[in-house]
Amino acid sequence: MRSPVSLHFGERVTITSLRRVGVKKLILDQPQYQDFFFAVEIDTSFDSLLGNINTNHIGIDLSTIVSFSSVDTLSPGVDFKSGKVVNAWIEYRDSMKMVCVWVSYSSTSSPTPILASQVDFSEQLKEFMHVGFSTSNGGGSGIHVIDHWQFIKTLDYGSREEVTPMDTIEEGNCLLSS
């Protein structure tokens, strides 16, 4: 018997005030969800009930597993099912209330993010939050590895010259979603 909402085949980077959260909780509690969570999903599954755009996309989720913003990654040439190592960068600029996501086979990000969306965390982020990574294969098998995890809180970008600071990115330079 098939559930009305199938499980994802992909990864999710999440920020939440919850101590424990899983896909089952997000699905079951979704209509009455009280606690904020933010997630960037790297998804290789298509589920029309979840509003997925295709079988190879990145989505930004806010307190629901239905992405409010997403982008196809095949068009710019990144295939999550290729077996190649894919690097991802996720940045939030409070001054712009903007989340930007870059993905690449290279170890350096391009100047232009693949996805940028307006998100205001000012009311949602608490003093202590949990950051995590989750993955699902549904009925398949796969390996999901985090080779490097880094958090940077800085006003100076001198140490990250290969990445264009988001404060210098104009609307025309990236895929903006509303």
mmCIF file of C-alpha atoms in Angstrom:
data_model
loop_
_atom_site.group_PDB
_atom_site.id
_atom_site.type_symbol
_atom_site.label_atom_id
_atom_site.label_comp_id
_atom_site.label_asym_id
_atom_site.label_seq_id
_atom_site.Cartn_x
_atom_site.Cartn_y
_atom_site.Cartn_z
ATOM 1 C CA MET A 1 0.000 0.000 0.000
ATOM 2 C CA ARG A 2 1.427 3.364 -1.031
ATOM 3 C CA SER A 3 1.368 6.318 1.318
ATOM 4 C CA PRO A 4 -0.196 9.522 -0.080
ATOM 5 C CA VAL A 5 3.195 11.192 0.412
ATOM 6 C CA SER A 6 6.257 9.234 -0.664
ATOM 7 C CA LEU A 7 9.643 9.593 0.996
ATOM 8 C CA HIS A 8 12.354 11.629 -0.690
ATOM 9 C CA PHE A 9 15.428 10.238 -2.373
ATOM 10 C CA GLY A 10 18.033 12.822 -1.468
ATOM 11 C CA GLU A 11 19.599 14.946 1.216
ATOM 12 C CA ARG A 12 18.404 17.758 3.437
ATOM 13 C CA VAL A 13 20.386 20.327 5.446
ATOM 14 C CA THR A 14 18.138 21.619 8.230
ATOM 15 C CA ILE A 15 18.106 24.377 10.859
ATOM 16 C CA THR A 16 15.454 23.954 13.549
ATOM 17 C CA SER A 17 14.711 24.598 17.204
ATOM 18 C CA LEU A 18 13.447 21.007 17.533
ATOM 19 C CA ARG A 19 15.717 18.475 19.220
ATOM 20 C CA ARG A 20 14.591 15.662 16.922
ATOM 21 C CA VAL A 21 12.942 15.909 13.554
ATOM 22 C CA GLY A 22 12.416 13.379 10.799
ATOM 23 C CA VAL A 23 10.476 13.071 7.579
ATOM 24 C CA LYS A 24 7.704 11.141 9.373
ATOM 25 C CA LYS A 25 7.229 13.966 11.894
ATOM 26 C CA LEU A 26 7.285 16.594 9.152
ATOM 27 C CA ILE A 27 4.647 14.709 7.153
ATOM 28 C CA LEU A 28 2.355 13.859 10.075
ATOM 29 C CA ASP A 29 2.533 17.204 11.860
ATOM 30 C CA GLN A 30 2.732 19.445 8.822
ATOM 31 C CA PRO A 31 -0.709 21.150 9.022
ATOM 32 C CA GLN A 32 -0.297 22.020 12.704
ATOM 33 C CA TYR A 33 3.479 22.538 12.673
ATOM 34 C CA GLN A 34 4.383 24.972 15.465
ATOM 35 C CA ASP A 35 8.171 25.127 15.363
ATOM 36 C CA PHE A 36 10.063 26.787 12.554
ATOM 37 C CA PHE A 37 12.523 24.862 10.447
ATOM 38 C CA PHE A 38 14.540 25.812 7.410
ATOM 39 C CA ALA A 39 15.891 23.197 5.020
ATOM 40 C CA VAL A 40 17.774 23.072 1.767
ATOM 41 C CA GLU A 41 16.882 19.821 0.052
ATOM 42 C CA ILE A 42 18.988 18.192 -2.632
ATOM 43 C CA ASP A 43 16.396 15.935 -4.172
ATOM 44 C CA THR A 44 16.500 13.135 -6.737
ATOM 45 C CA SER A 45 12.849 12.182 -6.428
ATOM 46 C CA PHE A 46 9.768 13.485 -8.183
ATOM 47 C CA ASP A 47 6.585 13.659 -6.150
ATOM 48 C CA SER A 48 3.863 15.915 -7.536
ATOM 49 C CA LEU A 49 2.108 15.949 -4.136
ATOM 50 C CA LEU A 50 5.185 17.687 -2.726
ATOM 51 C CA GLY A 51 5.432 20.117 -5.637
ATOM 52 C CA ASN A 52 8.733 18.698 -6.884
ATOM 53 C CA ILE A 53 9.735 20.132 -10.249
ATOM 54 C CA ASN A 54 11.696 17.079 -11.484
ATOM 55 C CA THR A 55 13.972 14.239 -10.347
ATOM 56 C CA ASN A 56 17.067 16.448 -9.954
ATOM 57 C CA HIS A 57 16.462 19.684 -8.073
ATOM 58 C CA ILE A 58 17.299 21.848 -5.072
ATOM 59 C CA GLY A 59 14.487 23.184 -2.918
ATOM 60 C CA ILE A 60 14.205 25.594 -0.013
ATOM 61 C CA ASP A 61 11.717 24.507 2.639
ATOM 62 C CA LEU A 62 10.266 26.673 5.407
ATOM 63 C CA SER A 63 8.379 24.740 8.106
ATOM 64 C CA THR A 64 6.975 22.328 5.509
ATOM 65 C CA ILE A 65 8.456 19.633 3.273
ATOM 66 C CA VAL A 66 6.843 21.325 0.276
ATOM 67 C CA SER A 67 9.506 23.643 -1.159
ATOM 68 C CA PHE A 68 8.514 27.275 -1.495
ATOM 69 C CA SER A 69 11.385 27.778 -3.931
ATOM 70 C CA SER A 70 13.216 25.277 -6.142
ATOM 71 C CA VAL A 71 15.439 25.023 -9.191
ATOM 72 C CA ASP A 72 16.400 22.332 -11.708
ATOM 73 C CA THR A 73 20.111 21.486 -11.449
ATOM 74 C CA LEU A 74 20.374 19.520 -14.709
ATOM 75 C CA SER A 75 20.151 22.655 -16.888
ATOM 76 C CA PRO A 76 23.360 24.151 -15.449
ATOM 77 C CA GLY A 77 24.970 20.706 -15.686
ATOM 78 C CA VAL A 78 24.872 19.181 -12.175
ATOM 79 C CA ASP A 79 23.395 15.679 -12.000
ATOM 80 C CA PHE A 80 23.003 14.380 -8.438
ATOM 81 C CA LYS A 81 22.688 10.820 -9.732
ATOM 82 C CA SER A 82 25.948 10.916 -11.737
ATOM 83 C CA GLY A 83 28.055 9.300 -9.010
ATOM 84 C CA LYS A 84 30.385 12.326 -8.989
ATOM 85 C CA VAL A 85 31.176 14.322 -5.846
ATOM 86 C CA VAL A 86 28.930 17.386 -5.724
ATOM 87 C CA ASN A 87 29.904 20.332 -3.530
ATOM 88 C CA ALA A 88 27.241 22.637 -2.105
ATOM 89 C CA TRP A 89 27.454 26.043 -0.449
ATOM 90 C CA ILE A 90 24.532 27.564 1.449
ATOM 91 C CA GLU A 91 24.735 31.175 2.600
ATOM 92 C CA TYR A 92 22.339 33.512 4.358
ATOM 93 C CA ARG A 93 22.790 37.292 4.299
ATOM 94 C CA ASP A 94 20.725 38.950 7.013
ATOM 95 C CA SER A 95 21.194 42.423 5.477
ATOM 96 C CA MET A 96 19.499 41.205 2.278
ATOM 97 C CA LYS A 97 17.200 38.596 3.911
ATOM 98 C CA MET A 98 18.485 36.239 1.206
ATOM 99 C CA VAL A 99 19.463 32.561 1.070
ATOM 100 C CA CYS A 100 21.737 31.551 -1.812
ATOM 101 C CA VAL A 101 22.743 28.038 -2.827
ATOM 102 C CA TRP A 102 25.610 27.024 -5.088
ATOM 103 C CA VAL A 103 26.372 23.495 -6.342
ATOM 104 C CA SER A 104 29.334 22.369 -8.388
ATOM 105 C CA TYR A 105 31.553 19.423 -9.207
ATOM 106 C CA SER A 106 34.444 21.830 -8.534
ATOM 107 C CA SER A 107 35.846 22.544 -5.067
ATOM 108 C CA THR A 108 35.199 26.262 -5.595
ATOM 109 C CA SER A 109 31.824 27.858 -6.093
ATOM 110 C CA SER A 110 30.897 29.889 -9.131
ATOM 111 C CA PRO A 111 30.236 33.613 -8.752
ATOM 112 C CA THR A 112 26.541 33.034 -9.481
ATOM 113 C CA PRO A 113 24.330 30.934 -7.179
ATOM 114 C CA ILE A 114 22.031 28.362 -8.721
ATOM 115 C CA LEU A 115 19.211 29.436 -6.386
ATOM 116 C CA ALA A 116 18.566 32.582 -4.365
ATOM 117 C CA SER A 117 15.414 33.296 -2.383
ATOM 118 C CA GLN A 118 14.197 36.007 -0.055
ATOM 119 C CA VAL A 119 13.870 34.590 3.468
ATOM 120 C CA ASP A 120 13.596 36.605 6.683
ATOM 121 C CA PHE A 121 14.890 34.641 9.665
ATOM 122 C CA SER A 122 14.710 37.578 12.108
ATOM 123 C CA GLU A 123 11.640 36.229 13.936
ATOM 124 C CA GLN A 124 12.417 32.504 13.576
ATOM 125 C CA LEU A 125 16.013 31.991 14.656
ATOM 126 C CA LYS A 126 16.400 31.520 18.389
ATOM 127 C CA GLU A 127 19.509 31.802 20.533
ATOM 128 C CA PHE A 128 20.100 28.043 20.268
ATOM 129 C CA MET A 129 19.249 26.130 17.103
ATOM 130 C CA HIS A 130 20.061 22.644 15.825
ATOM 131 C CA VAL A 131 21.718 22.178 12.447
ATOM 132 C CA GLY A 132 21.665 18.782 10.800
ATOM 133 C CA PHE A 133 21.922 16.701 7.691
ATOM 134 C CA SER A 134 19.514 13.933 6.797
ATOM 135 C CA THR A 135 19.264 11.621 3.841
ATOM 136 C CA SER A 136 16.796 9.151 2.414
ATOM 137 C CA ASN A 137 16.972 6.515 -0.270
ATOM 138 C CA GLY A 138 13.394 5.302 -0.137
ATOM 139 C CA GLY A 139 13.561 1.754 -1.486
ATOM 140 C CA GLY A 140 16.981 2.195 -3.113
ATOM 141 C CA SER A 141 20.527 2.218 -1.873
ATOM 142 C CA GLY A 142 23.209 4.863 -1.929
ATOM 143 C CA ILE A 143 26.024 6.550 -0.081
ATOM 144 C CA HIS A 144 25.739 10.090 1.239
ATOM 145 C CA VAL A 145 28.893 11.621 2.695
ATOM 146 C CA ILE A 146 29.711 14.998 4.163
ATOM 147 C CA ASP A 147 33.408 15.577 3.511
ATOM 148 C CA HIS A 148 33.521 19.037 5.067
ATOM 149 C CA TRP A 149 31.147 21.090 7.207
ATOM 150 C CA GLN A 150 31.968 24.702 8.055
ATOM 151 C CA PHE A 151 30.069 27.555 9.650
ATOM 152 C CA ILE A 152 31.297 31.103 9.172
ATOM 153 C CA LYS A 153 29.961 34.187 10.890
ATOM 154 C CA THR A 154 31.851 37.142 9.551
ATOM 155 C CA LEU A 155 31.517 40.601 8.106
ATOM 156 C CA ASP A 156 34.826 40.269 6.257
ATOM 157 C CA TYR A 157 35.178 37.998 3.231
ATOM 158 C CA GLY A 158 38.962 38.235 2.966
ATOM 159 C CA SER A 159 39.384 34.535 3.767
ATOM 160 C CA ARG A 160 36.886 33.369 1.120
ATOM 161 C CA GLU A 161 38.107 35.126 -2.011
ATOM 162 C CA GLU A 162 36.898 32.371 -4.361
ATOM 163 C CA VAL A 163 33.282 33.016 -3.338
ATOM 164 C CA THR A 164 31.526 36.187 -4.410
ATOM 165 C CA PRO A 165 29.944 37.778 -1.310
ATOM 166 C CA MET A 166 26.167 37.793 -1.599
ATOM 167 C CA ASP A 167 26.075 41.486 -0.730
ATOM 168 C CA THR A 168 27.573 42.147 -4.193
ATOM 169 C CA ILE A 169 25.157 39.897 -6.110
ATOM 170 C CA GLU A 170 22.486 41.776 -7.998
ATOM 171 C CA GLU A 171 19.043 40.352 -8.766
ATOM 172 C CA GLY A 172 19.880 39.813 -12.432
ATOM 173 C CA ASN A 173 22.885 37.648 -11.557
ATOM 174 C CA CYS A 174 21.052 34.725 -9.974
ATOM 175 C CA LEU A 175 17.832 32.789 -10.111
ATOM 176 C CA LEU A 176 15.557 34.569 -7.648
ATOM 177 C CA SER A 177 12.436 32.935 -6.333
ATOM 178 C CA SER A 178 9.560 34.468 -4.495
#
